[in-house]
PDB file of C-alpha atoms in Angstrom:
ATOM      1  CA  HIS A   8      -0.063   0.053   0.056  1.00 56.00           C
ATOM      2  CA  THR A   9       2.820   2.453   0.948  1.00 45.00           C
ATOM      3  CA  HIS A  10       4.493   1.371  -2.156  1.00 50.00           C
ATOM      4  CA  THR A  11       1.680   2.253  -4.380  1.00 43.00           C
ATOM      5  CA  HIS A  12       1.616   5.666  -2.666  1.00 47.00           C
ATOM      6  CA  THR A  13       5.128   6.243  -3.199  1.00 41.00           C
ATOM      7  CA  ILE A  14       4.758   5.145  -7.039  1.00 40.00           C
ATOM      8  CA  MET A  15       1.801   7.631  -7.199  1.00 43.00           C
ATOM      9  CA  LEU A  16       3.672  10.377  -5.468  1.00 41.00           C
ATOM     10  CA  TRP A  17       6.722   9.964  -7.675  1.00 43.00           C
ATOM     11  CA  LEU A  18       4.499  10.077 -10.961  1.00 41.00           C
ATOM     12  CA  LEU A  19       2.702  13.347  -9.566  1.00 42.00           C
ATOM     13  CA  LEU A  20       6.186  14.962  -8.975  1.00 42.00           C
ATOM     14  CA  SER A  21       7.124  13.791 -12.385  1.00 42.00           C
ATOM     15  CA  LEU A  22       4.250  15.533 -13.942  1.00 41.00           C
ATOM     16  CA  CYS A  23       4.886  18.526 -11.831  1.00 41.00           C
ATOM     17  CA  ALA A  24       8.343  18.649 -13.255  1.00 38.00           C
ATOM     18  CA  VAL A  25       7.366  18.265 -16.729  1.00 35.00           C
ATOM     19  CA  ALA A  26       4.739  21.089 -16.193  1.00 35.00           C
ATOM     20  CA  SER A  27       7.079  23.403 -14.784  1.00 35.00           C
ATOM     21  CA  THR A  28       9.722  22.974 -17.368  1.00 31.00           C
ATOM     22  CA  ALA A  29       7.051  23.027 -20.225  1.00 31.00           C
ATOM     23  CA  LEU A  30       6.205  26.420 -18.655  1.00 41.00           C
ATOM     24  CA  SER A  31       9.546  28.153 -19.529  1.00 55.00           C
ATOM     25  CA  SER A  32      10.600  26.101 -22.315  1.00 60.00           C
ATOM     26  CA  ASP A  33       8.162  27.813 -24.445  1.00 80.00           C
ATOM     27  CA  GLY A  34      10.590  30.670 -24.413  1.00 93.00           C
ATOM     28  CA  THR A  35       8.415  32.871 -21.979  1.00 97.00           C
ATOM     29  CA  THR A  36      10.233  34.842 -19.120  1.00 98.00           C
ATOM     30  CA  ARG A  37       8.294  34.955 -16.042  1.00 98.00           C
ATOM     31  CA  ILE A  38       8.573  37.978 -14.000  1.00 98.00           C
ATOM     32  CA  LEU A  39       7.226  38.861 -10.555  1.00 98.00           C
ATOM     33  CA  PHE A  40       7.276  42.503  -9.460  1.00 98.00           C
ATOM     34  CA  VAL A  41       7.123  43.307  -5.681  1.00 98.00           C
ATOM     35  CA  GLY A  42       6.567  46.955  -5.211  1.00 98.00           C
ATOM     36  CA  ASN A  43       4.203  49.993  -4.984  1.00 98.00           C
ATOM     37  CA  SER A  44       2.572  52.659  -7.003  1.00 98.00           C
ATOM     38  CA  PHE A  45       5.960  53.237  -8.774  1.00 98.00           C
ATOM     39  CA  THR A  46       5.520  49.886 -10.251  1.00 98.00           C
ATOM     40  CA  PHE A  47       1.884  50.082 -11.131  1.00 98.00           C
ATOM     41  CA  VAL A  48       1.004  53.623 -12.200  1.00 98.00           C
ATOM     42  CA  ASN A  49       1.483  53.858 -15.832  1.00 98.00           C
ATOM     43  CA  ASP A  50       2.054  49.940 -15.413  1.00 98.00           C
ATOM     44  CA  LEU A  51       5.698  49.249 -15.787  1.00 98.00           C
ATOM     45  CA  PRO A  52       4.972  45.476 -16.056  1.00 98.00           C
ATOM     46  CA  ASN A  53       2.779  45.779 -19.057  1.00 98.00           C
ATOM     47  CA  THR A  54       4.848  48.429 -20.666  1.00 98.00           C
ATOM     48  CA  LEU A  55       7.961  45.927 -20.431  1.00 98.00           C
ATOM     49  CA  VAL A  56       5.731  43.169 -22.060  1.00 98.00           C
ATOM     50  CA  ASN A  57       5.075  45.315 -24.864  1.00 98.00           C
ATOM     51  CA  VAL A  58       8.760  46.617 -25.307  1.00 98.00           C
ATOM     52  CA  SER A  59       9.997  43.138 -25.027  1.00 98.00           C
ATOM     53  CA  ALA A  60       7.472  41.713 -27.341  1.00 98.00           C
ATOM     54  CA  SER A  61       8.509  44.141 -30.226  1.00 98.00           C
ATOM     55  CA  LEU A  62      12.025  43.051 -29.646  1.00 98.00           C
ATOM     56  CA  GLY A  63      11.158  39.163 -29.932  1.00 97.00           C
ATOM     57  CA  HIS A  64      10.854  38.311 -26.350  1.00 97.00           C
ATOM     58  CA  THR A  65       7.707  36.993 -24.614  1.00 98.00           C
ATOM     59  CA  ILE A  66       7.153  37.937 -20.805  1.00 98.00           C
ATOM     60  CA  PHE A  67       4.575  36.753 -18.496  1.00 98.00           C
ATOM     61  CA  THR A  68       4.216  38.992 -15.269  1.00 98.00           C
ATOM     62  CA  ASN A  69       2.484  39.161 -12.147  1.00 98.00           C
ATOM     63  CA  ARG A  70       2.747  41.432  -9.030  1.00 98.00           C
ATOM     64  CA  SER A  71       2.372  42.027  -5.440  1.00 98.00           C
ATOM     65  CA  THR A  72       1.798  45.850  -5.289  1.00 98.00           C
ATOM     66  CA  ILE A  73       0.352  48.061  -2.637  1.00 98.00           C
ATOM     67  CA  GLY A  74       0.340  51.836  -2.917  1.00 97.00           C
ATOM     68  CA  GLY A  75       2.644  53.669  -0.631  1.00 97.00           C
ATOM     69  CA  CYS A  76       4.083  50.182   0.838  1.00 98.00           C
ATOM     70  CA  THR A  77       7.617  48.788   1.745  1.00 98.00           C
ATOM     71  CA  LEU A  78       9.422  45.621   0.883  1.00 98.00           C
ATOM     72  CA  TYR A  79       9.601  44.951   4.538  1.00 98.00           C
ATOM     73  CA  ALA A  80       5.679  44.913   4.898  1.00 98.00           C
ATOM     74  CA  GLN A  81       5.374  42.942   1.436  1.00 98.00           C
ATOM     75  CA  SER A  82       7.869  40.338   2.328  1.00 98.00           C
ATOM     76  CA  PRO A  83       6.266  36.739   2.149  1.00 98.00           C
ATOM     77  CA  GLU A  84       6.653  36.582   5.702  1.00 96.00           C
ATOM     78  CA  ARG A  85       4.046  39.407   6.300  1.00 97.00           C
ATOM     79  CA  ASP A  86       2.145  39.510   3.042  1.00 98.00           C
ATOM     80  CA  SER A  87      -0.052  36.800   1.651  1.00 98.00           C
ATOM     81  CA  THR A  88      -0.096  37.790  -1.853  1.00 98.00           C
ATOM     82  CA  SER A  89       3.701  37.668  -2.080  1.00 98.00           C
ATOM     83  CA  ARG A  90       3.608  34.459  -0.067  1.00 98.00           C
ATOM     84  CA  GLU A  91       1.526  32.950  -2.805  1.00 98.00           C
ATOM     85  CA  LEU A  92       3.368  34.120  -5.433  1.00 98.00           C
ATOM     86  CA  PHE A  93       6.903  33.337  -4.195  1.00 98.00           C
ATOM     87  CA  ALA A  94       5.756  29.868  -3.951  1.00 98.00           C
ATOM     88  CA  GLU A  95       5.667  29.771  -7.870  1.00 97.00           C
ATOM     89  CA  GLU A  96       8.626  29.627 -10.130  1.00 97.00           C
ATOM     90  CA  TRP A  97      10.215  32.754 -11.598  1.00 98.00           C
ATOM     91  CA  ASP A  98      13.009  33.495 -13.986  1.00 98.00           C
ATOM     92  CA  PHE A  99      13.377  37.311 -12.340  1.00 98.00           C
ATOM     93  CA  ILE A 100      11.782  38.616  -9.048  1.00 98.00           C
ATOM     94  CA  VAL A 101      11.931  42.763  -9.214  1.00 98.00           C
ATOM     95  CA  LEU A 102      12.066  44.396  -5.736  1.00 98.00           C
ATOM     96  CA  GLN A 103      11.140  48.231  -5.449  1.00 98.00           C
ATOM     97  CA  ASP A 104      10.907  49.900  -2.162  1.00 98.00           C
ATOM     98  CA  TYR A 105       9.119  52.984  -0.923  1.00 98.00           C
ATOM     99  CA  SER A 106      10.363  56.129  -2.746  1.00 98.00           C
ATOM    100  CA  GLN A 107      12.263  57.552  -0.037  1.00 98.00           C
ATOM    101  CA  LEU A 108      13.052  54.582   2.349  1.00 98.00           C
ATOM    102  CA  PRO A 109      16.663  53.863   1.054  1.00 98.00           C
ATOM    103  CA  THR A 110      17.751  57.495   1.831  1.00 98.00           C
ATOM    104  CA  VAL A 111      17.144  56.904   5.591  1.00 98.00           C
ATOM    105  CA  ALA A 112      20.035  55.172   7.288  1.00 98.00           C
ATOM    106  CA  GLN A 113      18.130  53.345   9.915  1.00 98.00           C
ATOM    107  CA  ALA A 114      15.177  52.383   7.774  1.00 98.00           C
ATOM    108  CA  ARG A 115      17.918  50.582   5.686  1.00 98.00           C
ATOM    109  CA  ALA A 116      19.150  48.797   8.675  1.00 98.00           C
ATOM    110  CA  LYS A 117      15.776  47.813  10.160  1.00 98.00           C
ATOM    111  CA  MET A 118      13.498  47.384   6.875  1.00 98.00           C
ATOM    112  CA  PHE A 119      15.302  47.529   3.501  1.00 98.00           C
ATOM    113  CA  HIS A 120      18.166  45.081   3.859  1.00 98.00           C
ATOM    114  CA  PRO A 121      16.360  42.651   6.310  1.00 98.00           C
ATOM    115  CA  ALA A 122      13.472  42.443   3.772  1.00 98.00           C
ATOM    116  CA  ILE A 123      15.885  41.746   0.806  1.00 98.00           C
ATOM    117  CA  ASP A 124      17.355  39.058   2.671  1.00 98.00           C
ATOM    118  CA  GLU A 125      14.022  37.392   3.536  1.00 98.00           C
ATOM    119  CA  MET A 126      12.905  37.539  -0.088  1.00 98.00           C
ATOM    120  CA  THR A 127      16.246  36.326  -1.654  1.00 98.00           C
ATOM    121  CA  ALA A 128      16.270  33.325   0.550  1.00 98.00           C
ATOM    122  CA  GLN A 129      13.124  32.355  -1.240  1.00 97.00           C
ATOM    123  CA  LYS A 130      13.982  33.171  -4.677  1.00 97.00           C
ATOM    124  CA  LYS A 131      14.618  29.376  -5.835  1.00 97.00           C
ATOM    125  CA  SER A 132      16.037  29.485  -9.267  1.00 97.00           C
ATOM    126  CA  ALA A 133      15.047  33.096  -9.900  1.00 98.00           C
ATOM    127  CA  LYS A 134      17.295  36.015 -10.304  1.00 98.00           C
ATOM    128  CA  VAL A 135      16.640  38.982  -8.034  1.00 98.00           C
ATOM    129  CA  VAL A 136      16.623  42.311  -9.421  1.00 98.00           C
ATOM    130  CA  MET A 137      16.407  45.698  -7.696  1.00 98.00           C
ATOM    131  CA  TYR A 138      14.538  48.285  -9.225  1.00 98.00           C
ATOM    132  CA  GLU A 139      16.539  51.669  -8.550  1.00 98.00           C
ATOM    133  CA  THR A 140      13.956  54.527  -8.507  1.00 98.00           C
ATOM    134  CA  TRP A 141      14.452  58.322  -9.204  1.00 98.00           C
ATOM    135  CA  GLY A 142      14.780  61.558  -7.117  1.00 98.00           C
ATOM    136  CA  TYR A 143      11.535  63.467  -6.771  1.00 98.00           C
ATOM    137  CA  PHE A 144      11.457  66.558  -9.545  1.00 98.00           C
ATOM    138  CA  LYS A 145      12.975  69.071  -7.157  1.00 97.00           C
ATOM    139  CA  GLY A 146      14.119  66.555  -4.460  1.00 98.00           C
ATOM    140  CA  THR A 147      12.389  66.203  -1.369  1.00 97.00           C
ATOM    141  CA  THR A 148      11.021  69.674  -0.483  1.00 97.00           C
ATOM    142  CA  THR A 149       9.988  69.022   3.083  1.00 97.00           C
ATOM    143  CA  PRO A 150      12.394  68.741   6.205  1.00 98.00           C
ATOM    144  CA  CYS A 151      11.463  65.315   6.741  1.00 98.00           C
ATOM    145  CA  PRO A 152      10.579  62.158   4.543  1.00 98.00           C
ATOM    146  CA  SER A 153       6.878  60.944   4.190  1.00 97.00           C
ATOM    147  CA  SER A 154       5.476  57.604   5.122  1.00 96.00           C
ATOM    148  CA  ASP A 155       2.172  57.210   3.108  1.00 90.00           C
ATOM    149  CA  ASN A 156       0.763  53.863   4.455  1.00 94.00           C
ATOM    150  CA  PRO A 157       1.199  53.589   8.186  1.00 94.00           C
ATOM    151  CA  ALA A 158       0.440  49.825   8.122  1.00 95.00           C
ATOM    152  CA  CYS A 159       3.871  49.458   5.895  1.00 98.00           C
ATOM    153  CA  PHE A 160       6.005  51.152   8.462  1.00 98.00           C
ATOM    154  CA  PRO A 161       6.115  48.973  11.626  1.00 97.00           C
ATOM    155  CA  PHE A 162       8.712  50.582  13.235  1.00 97.00           C
ATOM    156  CA  GLY A 163       7.519  54.189  13.038  1.00 97.00           C
ATOM    157  CA  THR A 164       7.324  56.755  10.206  1.00 98.00           C
ATOM    158  CA  LEU A 165      10.513  57.166   8.112  1.00 98.00           C
ATOM    159  CA  ALA A 166      10.626  60.726   9.999  1.00 98.00           C
ATOM    160  CA  ASP A 167      11.067  58.732  13.360  1.00 98.00           C
ATOM    161  CA  LEU A 168      13.855  56.710  11.812  1.00 98.00           C
ATOM    162  CA  THR A 169      15.850  59.884  11.063  1.00 98.00           C
ATOM    163  CA  ASN A 170      18.921  60.322  13.366  1.00 97.00           C
ATOM    164  CA  PRO A 171      19.306  63.208  14.363  1.00 97.00           C
ATOM    165  CA  SER A 172      15.454  63.879  13.985  1.00 98.00           C
ATOM    166  CA  CYS A 173      14.620  65.759  10.752  1.00 98.00           C
ATOM    167  CA  THR A 174      12.333  67.786  12.921  1.00 98.00           C
ATOM    168  CA  GLN A 175      15.198  69.206  14.857  1.00 98.00           C
ATOM    169  CA  SER A 176      18.307  68.851  12.448  1.00 98.00           C
ATOM    170  CA  PRO A 177      18.765  69.602   8.657  1.00 98.00           C
ATOM    171  CA  ASP A 178      21.038  66.748   8.376  1.00 98.00           C
ATOM    172  CA  TYR A 179      18.688  64.296   6.689  1.00 98.00           C
ATOM    173  CA  HIS A 180      17.415  67.112   4.627  1.00 98.00           C
ATOM    174  CA  ASN A 181      20.874  67.904   3.300  1.00 98.00           C
ATOM    175  CA  THR A 182      20.999  64.388   1.815  1.00 98.00           C
ATOM    176  CA  VAL A 183      17.738  64.750  -0.470  1.00 98.00           C
ATOM    177  CA  ASP A 184      17.268  68.668  -0.790  1.00 97.00           C
ATOM    178  CA  SER A 185      17.588  68.665  -4.711  1.00 98.00           C
ATOM    179  CA  TYR A 186      16.775  66.339  -7.730  1.00 98.00           C
ATOM    180  CA  ASP A 187      20.485  65.430  -8.014  1.00 98.00           C
ATOM    181  CA  CYS A 188      21.045  64.975  -4.515  1.00 98.00           C
ATOM    182  CA  MET A 189      18.211  62.739  -3.732  1.00 98.00           C
ATOM    183  CA  THR A 190      19.105  60.692  -6.925  1.00 98.00           C
ATOM    184  CA  TYR A 191      22.478  60.155  -5.687  1.00 98.00           C
ATOM    185  CA  SER A 192      21.310  59.254  -2.078  1.00 98.00           C
ATOM    186  CA  LEU A 193      18.871  56.773  -3.689  1.00 98.00           C
ATOM    187  CA  ALA A 194      21.563  55.345  -5.844  1.00 98.00           C
ATOM    188  CA  ARG A 195      23.870  54.842  -2.901  1.00 98.00           C
ATOM    189  CA  GLY A 196      21.021  53.097  -0.995  1.00 98.00           C
ATOM    190  CA  TYR A 197      19.918  50.758  -3.802  1.00 98.00           C
ATOM    191  CA  LEU A 198      23.527  50.076  -4.873  1.00 97.00           C
ATOM    192  CA  SER A 199      24.358  49.122  -1.298  1.00 97.00           C
ATOM    193  CA  VAL A 200      22.606  45.793  -1.720  1.00 97.00           C
ATOM    194  CA  PHE A 201      25.707  44.491  -3.463  1.00 95.00           C
ATOM    195  CA  ASP A 202      27.780  44.960  -0.410  1.00 93.00           C
ATOM    196  CA  GLN A 203      24.720  44.081   2.214  1.00 94.00           C
ATOM    197  CA  ASN A 204      22.524  41.451   0.534  1.00 95.00           C
ATOM    198  CA  LYS A 205      24.183  38.249  -0.797  1.00 93.00           C
ATOM    199  CA  GLY A 206      21.063  37.182  -2.805  1.00 96.00           C
ATOM    200  CA  VAL A 207      20.781  39.938  -5.167  1.00 98.00           C
ATOM    201  CA  ASP A 208      21.815  39.156  -8.658  1.00 98.00           C
ATOM    202  CA  LEU A 209      21.181  42.544 -10.726  1.00 98.00           C
ATOM    203  CA  LEU A 210      20.219  46.154 -10.447  1.00 98.00           C
ATOM    204  CA  ALA A 211      18.032  48.154 -12.947  1.00 98.00           C
ATOM    205  CA  PRO A 212      19.355  51.666 -13.038  1.00 98.00           C
ATOM    206  CA  CYS A 213      16.259  53.409 -13.735  1.00 98.00           C
ATOM    207  CA  GLY A 214      16.787  56.363 -11.435  1.00 98.00           C
ATOM    208  CA  ILE A 215      20.262  56.692 -12.860  1.00 98.00           C
ATOM    209  CA  SER A 216      18.859  56.757 -16.223  1.00 98.00           C
ATOM    210  CA  TRP A 217      16.607  59.462 -15.528  1.00 98.00           C
ATOM    211  CA  GLN A 218      19.443  61.644 -14.523  1.00 98.00           C
ATOM    212  CA  VAL A 219      21.006  61.219 -17.759  1.00 98.00           C
ATOM    213  CA  ALA A 220      17.557  61.779 -19.544  1.00 98.00           C
ATOM    214  CA  ARG A 221      17.380  64.961 -17.450  1.00 98.00           C
ATOM    215  CA  ALA A 222      20.854  66.107 -18.627  1.00 96.00           C
ATOM    216  CA  SER A 223      21.947  66.839 -15.006  1.00 94.00           C
ATOM    217  CA  SER A 224      25.246  68.327 -14.585  1.00 88.00           C
ATOM    218  CA  ALA A 225      26.492  67.430 -11.111  1.00 93.00           C
ATOM    219  CA  VAL A 226      25.744  66.098  -7.712  1.00 96.00           C
ATOM    220  CA  PRO A 227      26.333  68.854  -5.119  1.00 96.00           C
ATOM    221  CA  SER A 228      29.585  68.289  -3.228  1.00 96.00           C
ATOM    222  CA  ALA A 229      28.025  68.873   0.034  1.00 97.00           C
ATOM    223  CA  CYS A 230      25.248  66.383  -0.487  1.00 97.00           C
ATOM    224  CA  LYS A 231      27.678  63.917  -1.778  1.00 97.00           C
ATOM    225  CA  ASP A 232      29.767  64.092   1.250  1.00 97.00           C
ATOM    226  CA  ALA A 233      26.842  64.143   3.561  1.00 97.00           C
ATOM    227  CA  VAL A 234      25.424  60.825   1.906  1.00 98.00           C
ATOM    228  CA  ASP A 235      28.772  59.304   1.627  1.00 97.00           C
ATOM    229  CA  LYS A 236      29.335  59.470   5.315  1.00 96.00           C
ATOM    230  CA  GLN A 237      26.682  56.990   6.022  1.00 97.00           C
ATOM    231  CA  TYR A 238      28.608  54.266   4.148  1.00 97.00           C
ATOM    232  CA  SER A 239      31.703  52.295   4.570  1.00 93.00           C
ATOM    233  CA  SER A 240      33.008  52.730   0.894  1.00 90.00           C
ATOM    234  CA  ALA A 241      33.942  56.204  -0.365  1.00 86.00           C
ATOM    235  CA  THR A 242      32.424  55.230  -3.774  1.00 91.00           C
ATOM    236  CA  LEU A 243      29.559  53.933  -5.610  1.00 93.00           C
ATOM    237  CA  HIS A 244      29.348  50.166  -6.390  1.00 92.00           C
ATOM    238  CA  GLY A 245      31.315  49.630  -9.598  1.00 91.00           C
ATOM    239  CA  ASN A 246      33.456  52.835  -8.955  1.00 92.00           C
ATOM    240  CA  ILE A 247      30.992  54.774 -11.120  1.00 96.00           C
ATOM    241  CA  SER A 248      30.366  58.487 -10.539  1.00 95.00           C
ATOM    242  CA  LEU A 249      27.084  60.368 -11.135  1.00 97.00           C
ATOM    243  CA  PRO A 250      25.609  61.583 -13.245  1.00 96.00           C
ATOM    244  CA  LEU A 251      27.035  58.984 -15.676  1.00 97.00           C
ATOM    245  CA  THR A 252      28.942  59.998 -18.762  1.00 96.00           C
ATOM    246  CA  VAL A 253      27.398  58.400 -21.889  1.00 97.00           C
ATOM    247  CA  PRO A 254      27.659  58.694 -25.793  1.00 96.00           C
ATOM    248  CA  ALA A 255      25.661  61.460 -27.231  1.00 94.00           C
ATOM    249  CA  HIS A 256      21.858  60.707 -27.823  1.00 97.00           C
ATOM    250  CA  GLU A 257      19.006  62.229 -29.181  1.00 98.00           C
ATOM    251  CA  LYS A 258      17.863  65.119 -26.933  1.00 97.00           C
ATOM    252  CA  THR A 259      15.433  63.902 -24.031  1.00 98.00           C
ATOM    253  CA  SER A 260      15.972  66.802 -21.588  1.00 97.00           C
ATOM    254  CA  ASP A 261      12.598  68.236 -22.769  1.00 97.00           C
ATOM    255  CA  ILE A 262      10.588  64.917 -22.101  1.00 98.00           C
ATOM    256  CA  MET A 263       8.677  65.305 -18.836  1.00 98.00           C
ATOM    257  CA  LEU A 264       9.370  61.706 -17.095  1.00 98.00           C
ATOM    258  CA  TYR A 265       6.895  62.792 -14.222  1.00 98.00           C
ATOM    259  CA  ARG A 266       3.225  62.809 -14.094  1.00 98.00           C
ATOM    260  CA  ASP A 267       1.396  66.431 -13.615  1.00 97.00           C
ATOM    261  CA  ASN A 268       4.699  68.364 -14.958  1.00 96.00           C
ATOM    262  CA  GLY A 269       6.836  67.193 -11.780  1.00 96.00           C
ATOM    263  CA  LEU A 270       4.179  67.916  -9.096  1.00 95.00           C
ATOM    264  CA  ASP A 271       3.475  64.213  -8.805  1.00 97.00           C
ATOM    265  CA  LYS A 272       6.645  61.910  -7.897  1.00 98.00           C
ATOM    266  CA  HIS A 273       5.050  59.210  -9.972  1.00 98.00           C
ATOM    267  CA  PRO A 274       6.371  58.345 -13.623  1.00 98.00           C
ATOM    268  CA  SER A 275       4.448  59.840 -16.828  1.00 98.00           C
ATOM    269  CA  VAL A 276       3.930  57.398 -19.397  1.00 98.00           C
ATOM    270  CA  ALA A 277       7.289  58.522 -20.814  1.00 98.00           C
ATOM    271  CA  GLY A 278       9.011  57.915 -17.721  1.00 98.00           C
ATOM    272  CA  GLN A 279       7.817  54.440 -17.152  1.00 98.00           C
ATOM    273  CA  TYR A 280       8.618  53.674 -20.873  1.00 98.00           C
ATOM    274  CA  LEU A 281      12.280  54.726 -20.098  1.00 98.00           C
ATOM    275  CA  ASN A 282      12.116  52.291 -16.910  1.00 98.00           C
ATOM    276  CA  ALA A 283      10.712  49.464 -19.234  1.00 98.00           C
ATOM    277  CA  LEU A 284      13.641  50.084 -21.750  1.00 98.00           C
ATOM    278  CA  VAL A 285      16.199  49.783 -18.863  1.00 98.00           C
ATOM    279  CA  PHE A 286      14.823  46.429 -17.570  1.00 98.00           C
ATOM    280  CA  HIS A 287      14.662  45.054 -21.150  1.00 98.00           C
ATOM    281  CA  THR A 288      18.151  45.813 -21.587  1.00 98.00           C
ATOM    282  CA  LEU A 289      19.237  44.570 -18.474  1.00 98.00           C
ATOM    283  CA  LEU A 290      17.336  41.439 -18.550  1.00 98.00           C
ATOM    284  CA  PHE A 291      17.904  40.377 -22.045  1.00 97.00           C
ATOM    285  CA  ASN A 292      21.427  41.791 -22.143  1.00 97.00           C
ATOM    286  CA  SER A 293      20.463  43.499 -25.596  1.00 97.00           C
ATOM    287  CA  SER A 294      19.853  46.580 -27.105  1.00 98.00           C
ATOM    288  CA  PRO A 295      16.400  48.258 -26.899  1.00 98.00           C
ATOM    289  CA  LEU A 296      16.726  50.269 -30.013  1.00 98.00           C
ATOM    290  CA  GLY A 297      13.681  50.077 -32.351  1.00 98.00           C
ATOM    291  CA  ALA A 298      11.266  49.163 -29.462  1.00 98.00           C
ATOM    292  CA  TRP A 299       7.721  49.852 -29.488  1.00 98.00           C
ATOM    293  CA  ILE A 300       6.684  53.261 -28.364  1.00 98.00           C
ATOM    294  CA  PRO A 301       3.422  53.804 -25.981  1.00 98.00           C
ATOM    295  CA  PRO A 302       0.892  55.649 -28.149  1.00 98.00           C
ATOM    296  CA  THR A 303      -0.114  57.552 -25.086  1.00 97.00           C
ATOM    297  CA  SER A 304       3.377  58.841 -24.225  1.00 98.00           C
ATOM    298  CA  GLY A 305       3.288  61.872 -26.312  1.00 97.00           C
ATOM    299  CA  LEU A 306       6.845  61.201 -27.400  1.00 98.00           C
ATOM    300  CA  THR A 307       8.214  61.890 -30.916  1.00 98.00           C
ATOM    301  CA  ALA A 308      10.126  58.949 -32.793  1.00 98.00           C
ATOM    302  CA  THR A 309      13.232  61.091 -31.961  1.00 98.00           C
ATOM    303  CA  GLN A 310      12.489  61.491 -28.274  1.00 98.00           C
ATOM    304  CA  ALA A 311      11.983  57.626 -27.915  1.00 98.00           C
ATOM    305  CA  LYS A 312      15.090  56.960 -29.627  1.00 98.00           C
ATOM    306  CA  GLY A 313      16.852  59.068 -27.338  1.00 98.00           C
ATOM    307  CA  LEU A 314      15.222  57.220 -24.211  1.00 98.00           C
ATOM    308  CA  GLN A 315      16.286  53.800 -26.180  1.00 98.00           C
ATOM    309  CA  GLN A 316      19.798  55.127 -26.367  1.00 98.00           C
ATOM    310  CA  ILE A 317      20.117  56.177 -22.872  1.00 98.00           C
ATOM    311  CA  ALA A 318      18.960  52.776 -21.691  1.00 98.00           C
ATOM    312  CA  GLU A 319      21.270  51.210 -24.035  1.00 98.00           C
ATOM    313  CA  SER A 320      24.334  53.306 -22.785  1.00 98.00           C
ATOM    314  CA  VAL A 321      23.588  53.288 -19.164  1.00 98.00           C
ATOM    315  CA  VAL A 322      23.085  49.422 -18.741  1.00 98.00           C
ATOM    316  CA  LEU A 323      25.421  48.077 -21.526  1.00 97.00           C
ATOM    317  CA  GLY A 324      28.024  50.599 -20.952  1.00 97.00           C
ATOM    318  CA  PHE A 325      28.717  50.011 -17.151  1.00 97.00           C
ATOM    319  CA  PRO A 326      27.639  46.182 -16.934  1.00 96.00           C
ATOM    320  CA  HIS A 327      30.009  45.848 -13.904  1.00 96.00           C
ATOM    321  CA  ALA A 328      27.901  48.268 -11.767  1.00 97.00           C
ATOM    322  CA  TRP A 329      24.526  46.445 -12.163  1.00 97.00           C
ATOM    323  CA  ARG A 330      25.603  42.915 -11.799  1.00 91.00           C
ATOM    324  CA  VAL A 331      27.203  40.641  -9.273  1.00 62.00           C
TER     325      VAL A 331
END
């Protein structure tokens, strides 16, 4: 009787193995996105599906997204949607945290790095990809960072985690007080995963690509010094310096990458398109030139080409910085 059970179980396991192999052997790349509105506003997953399809790659995506939330609260340990999705097999798992969280040192220590460790421990054969986000249009314009969804911040607000307190001292604000400063602060936070989190495989330099697209000139030195003090290494992972220097490309500085002319921190259709181009280039290690252009983006063919050139130059020009 036990023997029959064993044979049945073996047959069942063989069938499951065949089913999961068949799933990816049809050439479909399976991608799970874990994040918040920076992932779902103007729909990064579907934009990527369309970009990649136009370049000959079939993608299937699913998502665990909650507006204003954090990777810590959305870890499979604490979130049932993530738990169910992590039980499946993926080629890539994309992780994106709350838009200001990686700029707060105590939040990185208590939430960011622990959540990434929890999720990479459950990646199975997937590659884990960090989705590096952008500074707000004019940086953080308030003395303190926000925490939109209280349920997602179990250790108190991000303001509570600043030290010295952002309500008493300008120290925190000095690390995020302009677009280039906040972009640098986020880049350092995201790239620190390569030092702190063993299980991360790749990083999608979206915020860094926005900085190139906006034709930024420099990160203010006082800001850079204030941010660098928080890290043991003096330089960014891969010894890159921001803004990156890339080959000439079609003009993109007149493209509005944000919604509502920059009053809203979320990506416009054009901004999310640039993110999708970066992801395509990174995940398939191939140029996005000639990709589909979203019809609602307002982009001219020349502008779209400029964004494609930037994604290509940033990702393929500095591969050591984005890969372990």
